[in-house]
mmCIF file of C-alpha atoms in Angstrom:
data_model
loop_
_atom_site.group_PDB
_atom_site.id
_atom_site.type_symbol
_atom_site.label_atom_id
_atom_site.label_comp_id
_atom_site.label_asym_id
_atom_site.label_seq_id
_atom_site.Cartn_x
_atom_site.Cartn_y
_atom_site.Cartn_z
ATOM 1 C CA UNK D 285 130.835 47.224 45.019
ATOM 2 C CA UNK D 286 130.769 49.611 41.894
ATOM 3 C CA UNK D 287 126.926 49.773 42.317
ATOM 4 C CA UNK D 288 127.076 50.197 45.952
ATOM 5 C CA UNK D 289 129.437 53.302 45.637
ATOM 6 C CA UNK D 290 127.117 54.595 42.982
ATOM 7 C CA UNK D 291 124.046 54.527 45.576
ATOM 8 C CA UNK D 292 125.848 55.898 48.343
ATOM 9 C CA UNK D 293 128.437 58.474 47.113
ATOM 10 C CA UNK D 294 126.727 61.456 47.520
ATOM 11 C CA UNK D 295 125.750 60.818 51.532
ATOM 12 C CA UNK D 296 129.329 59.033 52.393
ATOM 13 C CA UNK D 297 131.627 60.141 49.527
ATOM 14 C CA UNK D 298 133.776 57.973 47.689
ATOM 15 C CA UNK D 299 136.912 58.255 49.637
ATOM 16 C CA UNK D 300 135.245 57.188 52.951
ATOM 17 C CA UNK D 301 133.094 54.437 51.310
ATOM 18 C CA UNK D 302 136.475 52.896 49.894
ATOM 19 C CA UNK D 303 137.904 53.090 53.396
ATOM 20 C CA UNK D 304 135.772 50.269 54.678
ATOM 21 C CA UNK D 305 135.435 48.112 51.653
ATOM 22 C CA UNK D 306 138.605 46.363 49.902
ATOM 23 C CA UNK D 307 138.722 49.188 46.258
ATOM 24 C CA UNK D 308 140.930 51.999 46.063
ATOM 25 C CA UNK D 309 139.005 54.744 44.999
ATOM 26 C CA UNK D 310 141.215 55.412 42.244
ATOM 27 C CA UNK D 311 139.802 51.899 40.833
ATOM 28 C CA UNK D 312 136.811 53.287 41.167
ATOM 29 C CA UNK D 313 137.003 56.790 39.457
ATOM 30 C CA UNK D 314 138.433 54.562 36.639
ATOM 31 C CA UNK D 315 135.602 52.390 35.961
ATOM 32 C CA UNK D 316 133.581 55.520 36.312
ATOM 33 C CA UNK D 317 135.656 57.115 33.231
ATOM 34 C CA UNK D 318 135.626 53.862 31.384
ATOM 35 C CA UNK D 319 131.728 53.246 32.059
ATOM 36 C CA UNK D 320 131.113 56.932 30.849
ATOM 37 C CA UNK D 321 134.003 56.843 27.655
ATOM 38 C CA UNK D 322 133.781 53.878 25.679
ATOM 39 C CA UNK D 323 137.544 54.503 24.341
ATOM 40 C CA UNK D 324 138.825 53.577 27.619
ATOM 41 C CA UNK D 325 137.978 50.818 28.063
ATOM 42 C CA UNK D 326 139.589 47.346 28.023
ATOM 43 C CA UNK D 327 139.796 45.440 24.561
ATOM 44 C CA UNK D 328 137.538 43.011 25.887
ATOM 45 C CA UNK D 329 135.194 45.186 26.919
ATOM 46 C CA UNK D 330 135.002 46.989 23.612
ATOM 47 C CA UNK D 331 134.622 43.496 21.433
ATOM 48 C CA UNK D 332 131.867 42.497 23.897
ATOM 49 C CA UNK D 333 129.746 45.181 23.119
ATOM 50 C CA UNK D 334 130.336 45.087 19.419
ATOM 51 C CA UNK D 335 129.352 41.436 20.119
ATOM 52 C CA UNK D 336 126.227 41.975 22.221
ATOM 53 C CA UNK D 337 125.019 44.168 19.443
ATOM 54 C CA UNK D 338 125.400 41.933 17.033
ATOM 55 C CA UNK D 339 124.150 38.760 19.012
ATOM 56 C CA UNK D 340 120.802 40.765 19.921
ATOM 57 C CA UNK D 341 119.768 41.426 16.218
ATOM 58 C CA UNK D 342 120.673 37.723 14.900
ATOM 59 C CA UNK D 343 118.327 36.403 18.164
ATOM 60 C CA UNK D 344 115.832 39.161 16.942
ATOM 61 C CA UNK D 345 116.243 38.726 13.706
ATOM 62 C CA UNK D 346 114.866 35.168 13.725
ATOM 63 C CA UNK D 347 111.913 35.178 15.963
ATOM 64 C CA UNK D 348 113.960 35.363 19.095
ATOM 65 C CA UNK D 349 114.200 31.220 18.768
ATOM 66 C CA UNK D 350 118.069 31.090 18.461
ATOM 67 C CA UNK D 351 119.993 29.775 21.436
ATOM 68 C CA UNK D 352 123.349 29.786 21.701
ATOM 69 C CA UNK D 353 124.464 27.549 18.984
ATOM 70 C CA UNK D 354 122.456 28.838 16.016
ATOM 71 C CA UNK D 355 123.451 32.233 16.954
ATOM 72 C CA UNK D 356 127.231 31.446 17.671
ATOM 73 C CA UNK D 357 126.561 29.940 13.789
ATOM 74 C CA UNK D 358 125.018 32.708 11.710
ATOM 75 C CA UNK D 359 128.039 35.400 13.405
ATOM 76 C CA UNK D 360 130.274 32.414 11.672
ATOM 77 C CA UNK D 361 128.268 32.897 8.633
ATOM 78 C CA UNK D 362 128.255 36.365 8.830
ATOM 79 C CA UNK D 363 132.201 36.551 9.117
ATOM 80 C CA UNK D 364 132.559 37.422 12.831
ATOM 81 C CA UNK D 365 135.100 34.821 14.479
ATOM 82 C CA UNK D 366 134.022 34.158 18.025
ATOM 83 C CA UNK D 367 134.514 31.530 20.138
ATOM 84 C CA UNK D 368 130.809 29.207 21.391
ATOM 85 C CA UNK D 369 131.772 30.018 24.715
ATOM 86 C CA UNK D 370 131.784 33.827 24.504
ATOM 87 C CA UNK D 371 128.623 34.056 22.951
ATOM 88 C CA UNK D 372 127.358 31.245 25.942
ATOM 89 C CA UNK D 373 128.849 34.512 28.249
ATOM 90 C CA UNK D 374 127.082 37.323 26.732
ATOM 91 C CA UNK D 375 123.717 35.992 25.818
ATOM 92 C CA UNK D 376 123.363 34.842 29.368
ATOM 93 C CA UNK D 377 124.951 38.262 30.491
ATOM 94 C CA UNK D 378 121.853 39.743 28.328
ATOM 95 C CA UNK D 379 118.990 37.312 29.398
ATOM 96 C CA UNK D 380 118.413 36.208 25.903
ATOM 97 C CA UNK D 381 118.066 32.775 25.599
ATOM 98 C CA UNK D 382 116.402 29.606 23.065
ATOM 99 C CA UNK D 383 112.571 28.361 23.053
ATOM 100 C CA UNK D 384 112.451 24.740 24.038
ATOM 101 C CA UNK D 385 109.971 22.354 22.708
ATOM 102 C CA UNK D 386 107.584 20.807 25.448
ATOM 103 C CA UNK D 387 105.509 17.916 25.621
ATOM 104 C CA UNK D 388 103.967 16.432 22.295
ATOM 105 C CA UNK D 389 100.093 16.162 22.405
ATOM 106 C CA UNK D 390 98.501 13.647 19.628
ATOM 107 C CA UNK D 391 96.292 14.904 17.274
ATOM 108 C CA UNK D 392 95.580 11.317 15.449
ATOM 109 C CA UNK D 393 92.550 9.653 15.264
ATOM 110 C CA UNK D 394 92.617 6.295 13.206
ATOM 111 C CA UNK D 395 89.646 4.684 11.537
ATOM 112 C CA UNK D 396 90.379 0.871 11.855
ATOM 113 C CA UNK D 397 87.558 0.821 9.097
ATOM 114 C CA UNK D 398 89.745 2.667 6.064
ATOM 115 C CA UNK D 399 92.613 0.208 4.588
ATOM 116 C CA UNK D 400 96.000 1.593 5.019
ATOM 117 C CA UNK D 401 99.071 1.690 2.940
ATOM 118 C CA UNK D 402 102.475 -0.254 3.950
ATOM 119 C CA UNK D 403 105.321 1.660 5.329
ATOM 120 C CA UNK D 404 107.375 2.914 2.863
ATOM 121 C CA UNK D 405 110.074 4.404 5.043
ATOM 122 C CA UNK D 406 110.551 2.579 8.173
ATOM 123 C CA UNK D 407 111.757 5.492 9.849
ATOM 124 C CA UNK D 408 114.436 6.059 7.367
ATOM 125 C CA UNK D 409 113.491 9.778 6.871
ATOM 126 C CA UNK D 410 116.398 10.465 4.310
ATOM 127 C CA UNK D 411 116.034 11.347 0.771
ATOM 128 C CA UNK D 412 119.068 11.931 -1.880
ATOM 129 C CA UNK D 413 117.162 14.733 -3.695
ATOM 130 C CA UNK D 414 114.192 16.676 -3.457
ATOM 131 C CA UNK D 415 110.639 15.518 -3.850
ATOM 132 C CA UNK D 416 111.558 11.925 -3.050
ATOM 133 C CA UNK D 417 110.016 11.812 -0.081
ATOM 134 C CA UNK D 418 107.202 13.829 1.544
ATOM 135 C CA UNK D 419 106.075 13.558 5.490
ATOM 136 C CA UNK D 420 102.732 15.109 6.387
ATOM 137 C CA UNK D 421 100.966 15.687 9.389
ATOM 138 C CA UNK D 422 98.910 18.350 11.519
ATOM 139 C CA UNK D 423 99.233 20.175 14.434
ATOM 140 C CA UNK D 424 96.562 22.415 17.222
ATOM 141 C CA UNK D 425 96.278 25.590 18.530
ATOM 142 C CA UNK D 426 94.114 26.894 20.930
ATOM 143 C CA UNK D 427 92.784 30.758 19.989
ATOM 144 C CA UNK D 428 90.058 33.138 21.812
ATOM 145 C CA UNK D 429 87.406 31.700 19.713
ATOM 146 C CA UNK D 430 88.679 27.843 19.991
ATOM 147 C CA UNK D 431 90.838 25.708 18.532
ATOM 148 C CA UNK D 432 92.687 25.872 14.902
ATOM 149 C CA UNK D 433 94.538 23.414 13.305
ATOM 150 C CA UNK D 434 97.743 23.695 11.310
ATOM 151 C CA UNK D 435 98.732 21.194 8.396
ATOM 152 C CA UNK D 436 102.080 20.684 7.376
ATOM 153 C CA UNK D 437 103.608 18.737 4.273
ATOM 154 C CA UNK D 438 107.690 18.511 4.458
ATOM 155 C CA UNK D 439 110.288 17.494 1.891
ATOM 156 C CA UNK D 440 112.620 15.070 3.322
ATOM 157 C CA UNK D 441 115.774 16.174 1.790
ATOM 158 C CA UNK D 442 116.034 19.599 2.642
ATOM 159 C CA UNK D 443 113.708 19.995 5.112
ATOM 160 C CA UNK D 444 111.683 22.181 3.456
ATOM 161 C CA UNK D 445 107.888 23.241 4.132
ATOM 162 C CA UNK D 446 106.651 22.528 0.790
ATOM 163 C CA UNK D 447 102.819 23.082 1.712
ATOM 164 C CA UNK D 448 100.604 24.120 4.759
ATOM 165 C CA UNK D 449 97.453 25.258 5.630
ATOM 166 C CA UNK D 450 95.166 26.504 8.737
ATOM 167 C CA UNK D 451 91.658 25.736 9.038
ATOM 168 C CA UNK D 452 89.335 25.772 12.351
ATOM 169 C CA UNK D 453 88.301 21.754 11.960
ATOM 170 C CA UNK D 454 90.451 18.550 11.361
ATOM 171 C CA UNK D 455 88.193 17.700 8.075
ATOM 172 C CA UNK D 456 89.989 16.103 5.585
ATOM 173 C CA UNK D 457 89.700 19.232 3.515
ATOM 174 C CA UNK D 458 91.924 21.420 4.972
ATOM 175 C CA UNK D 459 95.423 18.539 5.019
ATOM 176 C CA UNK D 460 94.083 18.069 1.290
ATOM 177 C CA UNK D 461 94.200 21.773 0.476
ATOM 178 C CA UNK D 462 98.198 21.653 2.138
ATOM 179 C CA UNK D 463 98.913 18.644 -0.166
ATOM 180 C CA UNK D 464 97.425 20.129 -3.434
ATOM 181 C CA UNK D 465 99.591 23.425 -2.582
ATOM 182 C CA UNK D 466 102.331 21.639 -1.985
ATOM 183 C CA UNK D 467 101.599 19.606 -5.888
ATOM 184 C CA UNK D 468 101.029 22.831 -7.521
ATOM 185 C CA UNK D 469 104.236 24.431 -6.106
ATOM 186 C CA UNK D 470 106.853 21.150 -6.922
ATOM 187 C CA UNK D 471 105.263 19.604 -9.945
ATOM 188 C CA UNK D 472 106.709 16.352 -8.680
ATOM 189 C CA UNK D 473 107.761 13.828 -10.758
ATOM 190 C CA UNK D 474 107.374 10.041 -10.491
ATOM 191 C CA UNK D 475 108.883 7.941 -7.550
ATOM 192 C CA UNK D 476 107.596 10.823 -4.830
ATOM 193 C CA UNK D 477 106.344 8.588 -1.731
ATOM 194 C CA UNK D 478 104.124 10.378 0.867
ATOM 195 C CA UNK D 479 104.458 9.376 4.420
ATOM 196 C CA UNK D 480 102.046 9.980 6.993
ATOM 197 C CA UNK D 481 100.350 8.201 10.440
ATOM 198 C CA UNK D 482 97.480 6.426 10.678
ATOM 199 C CA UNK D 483 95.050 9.883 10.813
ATOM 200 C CA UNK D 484 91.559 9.120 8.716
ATOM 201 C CA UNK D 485 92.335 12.220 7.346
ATOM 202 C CA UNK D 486 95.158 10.948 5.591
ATOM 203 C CA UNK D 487 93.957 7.876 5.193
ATOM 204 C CA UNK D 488 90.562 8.394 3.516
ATOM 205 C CA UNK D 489 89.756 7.962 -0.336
ATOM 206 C CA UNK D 490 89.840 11.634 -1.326
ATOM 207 C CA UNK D 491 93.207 11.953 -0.043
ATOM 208 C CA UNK D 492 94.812 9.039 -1.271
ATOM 209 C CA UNK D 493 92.844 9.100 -4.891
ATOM 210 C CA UNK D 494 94.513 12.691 -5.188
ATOM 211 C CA UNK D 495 98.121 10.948 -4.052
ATOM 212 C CA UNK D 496 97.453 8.319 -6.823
ATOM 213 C CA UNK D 497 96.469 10.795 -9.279
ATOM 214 C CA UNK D 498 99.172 12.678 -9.017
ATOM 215 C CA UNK D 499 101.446 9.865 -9.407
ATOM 216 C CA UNK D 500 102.669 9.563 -5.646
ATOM 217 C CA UNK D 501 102.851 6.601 -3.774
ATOM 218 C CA UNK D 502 100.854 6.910 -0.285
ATOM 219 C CA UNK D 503 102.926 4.932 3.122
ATOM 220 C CA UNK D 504 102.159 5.027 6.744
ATOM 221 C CA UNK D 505 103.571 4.336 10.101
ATOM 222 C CA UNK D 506 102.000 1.740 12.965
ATOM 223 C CA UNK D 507 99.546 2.788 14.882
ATOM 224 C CA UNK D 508 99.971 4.738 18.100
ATOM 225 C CA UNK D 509 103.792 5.495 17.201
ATOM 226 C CA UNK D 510 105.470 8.883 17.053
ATOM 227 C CA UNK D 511 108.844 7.667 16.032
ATOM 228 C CA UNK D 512 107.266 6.222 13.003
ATOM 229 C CA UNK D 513 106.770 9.897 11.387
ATOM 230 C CA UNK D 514 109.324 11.683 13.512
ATOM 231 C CA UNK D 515 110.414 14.208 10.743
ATOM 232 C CA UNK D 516 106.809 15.531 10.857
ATOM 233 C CA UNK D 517 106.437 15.625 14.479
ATOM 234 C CA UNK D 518 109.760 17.632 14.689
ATOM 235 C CA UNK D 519 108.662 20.188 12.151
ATOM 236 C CA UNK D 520 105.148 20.370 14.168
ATOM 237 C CA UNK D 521 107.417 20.680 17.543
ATOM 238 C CA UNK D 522 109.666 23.549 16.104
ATOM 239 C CA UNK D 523 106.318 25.511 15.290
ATOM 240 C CA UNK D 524 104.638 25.104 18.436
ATOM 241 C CA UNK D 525 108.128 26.101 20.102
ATOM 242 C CA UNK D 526 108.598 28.739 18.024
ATOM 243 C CA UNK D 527 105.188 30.313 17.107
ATOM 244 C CA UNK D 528 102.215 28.901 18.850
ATOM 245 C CA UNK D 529 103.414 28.732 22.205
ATOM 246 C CA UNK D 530 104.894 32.201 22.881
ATOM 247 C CA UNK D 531 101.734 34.431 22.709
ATOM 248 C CA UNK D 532 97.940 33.680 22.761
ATOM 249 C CA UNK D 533 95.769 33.828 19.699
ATOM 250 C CA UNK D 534 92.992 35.336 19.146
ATOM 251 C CA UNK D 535 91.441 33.802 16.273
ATOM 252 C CA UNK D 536 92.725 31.877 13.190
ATOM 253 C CA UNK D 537 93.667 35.248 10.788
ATOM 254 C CA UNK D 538 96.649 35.761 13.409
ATOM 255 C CA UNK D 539 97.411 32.116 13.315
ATOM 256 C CA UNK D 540 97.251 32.163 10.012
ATOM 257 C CA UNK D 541 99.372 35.455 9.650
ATOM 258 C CA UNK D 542 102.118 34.138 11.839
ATOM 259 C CA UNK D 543 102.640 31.160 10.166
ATOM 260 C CA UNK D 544 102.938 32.551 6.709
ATOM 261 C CA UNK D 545 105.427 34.477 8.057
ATOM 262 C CA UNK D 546 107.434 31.837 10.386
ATOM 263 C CA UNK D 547 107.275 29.323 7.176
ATOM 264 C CA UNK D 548 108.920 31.806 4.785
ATOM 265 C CA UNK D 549 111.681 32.846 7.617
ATOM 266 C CA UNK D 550 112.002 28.712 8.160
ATOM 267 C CA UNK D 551 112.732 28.062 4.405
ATOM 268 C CA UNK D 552 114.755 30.599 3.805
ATOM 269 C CA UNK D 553 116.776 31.634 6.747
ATOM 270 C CA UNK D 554 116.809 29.213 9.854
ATOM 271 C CA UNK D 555 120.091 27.355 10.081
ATOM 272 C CA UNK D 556 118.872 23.363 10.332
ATOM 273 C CA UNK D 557 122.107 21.998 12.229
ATOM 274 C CA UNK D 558 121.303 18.299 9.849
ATOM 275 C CA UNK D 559 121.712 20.558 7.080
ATOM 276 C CA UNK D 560 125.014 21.560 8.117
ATOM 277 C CA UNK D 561 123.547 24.922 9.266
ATOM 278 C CA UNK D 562 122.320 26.320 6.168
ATOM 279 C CA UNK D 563 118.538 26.636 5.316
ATOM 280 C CA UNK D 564 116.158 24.321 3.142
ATOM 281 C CA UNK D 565 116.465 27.209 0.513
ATOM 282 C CA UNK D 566 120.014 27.277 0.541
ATOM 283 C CA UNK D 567 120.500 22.949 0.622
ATOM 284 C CA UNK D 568 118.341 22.365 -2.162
ATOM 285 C CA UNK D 569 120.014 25.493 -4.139
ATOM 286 C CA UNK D 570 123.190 23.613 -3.472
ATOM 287 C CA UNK D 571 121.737 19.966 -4.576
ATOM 288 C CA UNK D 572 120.290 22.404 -7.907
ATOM 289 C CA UNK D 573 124.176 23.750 -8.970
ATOM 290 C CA UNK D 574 125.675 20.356 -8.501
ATOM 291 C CA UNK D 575 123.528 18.591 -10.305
ATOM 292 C CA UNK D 576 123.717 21.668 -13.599
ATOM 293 C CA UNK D 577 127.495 21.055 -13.130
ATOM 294 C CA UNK D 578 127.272 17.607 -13.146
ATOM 295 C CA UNK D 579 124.888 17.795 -16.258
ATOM 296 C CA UNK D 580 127.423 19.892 -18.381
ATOM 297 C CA UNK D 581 130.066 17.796 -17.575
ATOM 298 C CA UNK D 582 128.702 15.133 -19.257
#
């Protein structure tokens, strides 16, 4: 009605326009002083759009991924006390809203020809400190000039991307070059166990002589069976939700660009509800001062 009285005021006037619809105009002229003076308006009014300013730069903040739990988290973290439901209100209110994951295409190809290690995990994808366990696998996406491919290699324990790389053909070189970053970067020590599927690139001799060389024990999944490295094909989900789907590409540099950036923003700031909404960063910082405590203790 508010609107209406707005369109129409200056050909009926206000008074006559409130005559045939159920406002008084003084209600009117009041929301008019409140819309134009901040100060007068209701308490609720004024939190909201303290809120709303707030809610916009945490959703733009982090890649404009957040629905309304992660952002109803980091205000929490942030210190602002606000009920889930509120910010439910106002991000809808605003149009701003989560990415969802959509369907999972499969990028494996096995070679019945190349023996393959046992599995090591059996879908247990939970580790009790860092480098324990490794999941690895490799994702598509389709660019201008055709498709690129992006390798992943996550620590179980934190959830941390501890090596990745992008490269314009599934050779075995390019999920090699992910796993050697991800060696140079931890220095692992011994009892490391690296899951994958049953993809010949993870299952031929370069790549598991340079697991065995560097003292980590290689372990697959059956055939044909997503659930079997599900930790990996949730980390390839969030970046296809979060990155690859919401633009077009035009060649691998941008690809390449965007996920240096999404992987540093992912380690170090996105609020993993497992984690007890804190980061990788912050969970293995916290596993790192327990265990110095527990060290000078004894």
């Amino acid at each position: 009605m508010i609107t209406f009285i707005d369109d129409h005021r200056a050909l009926y006037g206000v008074e006559s326009i409130c005559r045939l619809l159920p406002i008084a105009p003084s209600t009117y002229y009041r929301h008019t002083v409140r819309r134009h003076d901040p100060q007068q308006r209701s308490t609720r009014a004024r939190r909201d759009a303290v809120l709303k300013t707030q809610i916009r730069q945490i959703w733009e903040d982090n890649f404009a991924v957040y629905g309304v739990r992660k952002v109803w988290r980091q205000l929490l973290r942030d210190g602002v006390k606000v009920a889930r439901c509120t910010v439910e209100r106002l991000m809808k209110a605003m149009g701003l809203q989560g990415v969802r994951r959509g369907r999972v295409i499969r990028t494996t190809r096995r070679d019945d020809a190349v023996p393959c290690p046992s599995d090591l995990v059996k879908r247990q994808f939970r580790a009790d400190q860092p480098d324990a366990l490794w999941v690895a696998d490799f994702t598509y996406c389709s660019t201008w000039s055709g498709f690129v491919y992006v390798a992943f290699v996550t620590d179980v324990f934190a959830r941390r991307i501890v090596g990745w790389r992008v490269s314009t053909s599934m050779r075995t070189d390019f999920v090699l070059d992910a796993l050697n970053q991800a060696l140079h970067e931890r220095q692992p020590g011994e009892g490391l166990i690296h899951h994958s599927d049953h993809g010949s690139q993870y299952l031929c001799i370069r790549y598991t002589d340079r697991l065995l060389g560097a003292g980590v024990q290689p372990s697959a999944g059956s055939v044909g069976d997503s659930y079997d490295n599900a930790l990996a094909e949730t980390i390839n989900g969030l970046y296809k939700a979060e990155v690859i789907h919401r633009r077009s590409w035009p060649d691998l540099q941008a690809v390449e660009l965007a996920t240096l950036e999404w992987v540093h923003w992912y380690n170090h700031r996105r609020l993993l509800g497992p984690l007890g909404y804190v980061s990788p960063a912050e969970a293995e910082e916290a596993y790192n001062r327990k265990q110095a405590l527990a060290a000078r203790a004894a």
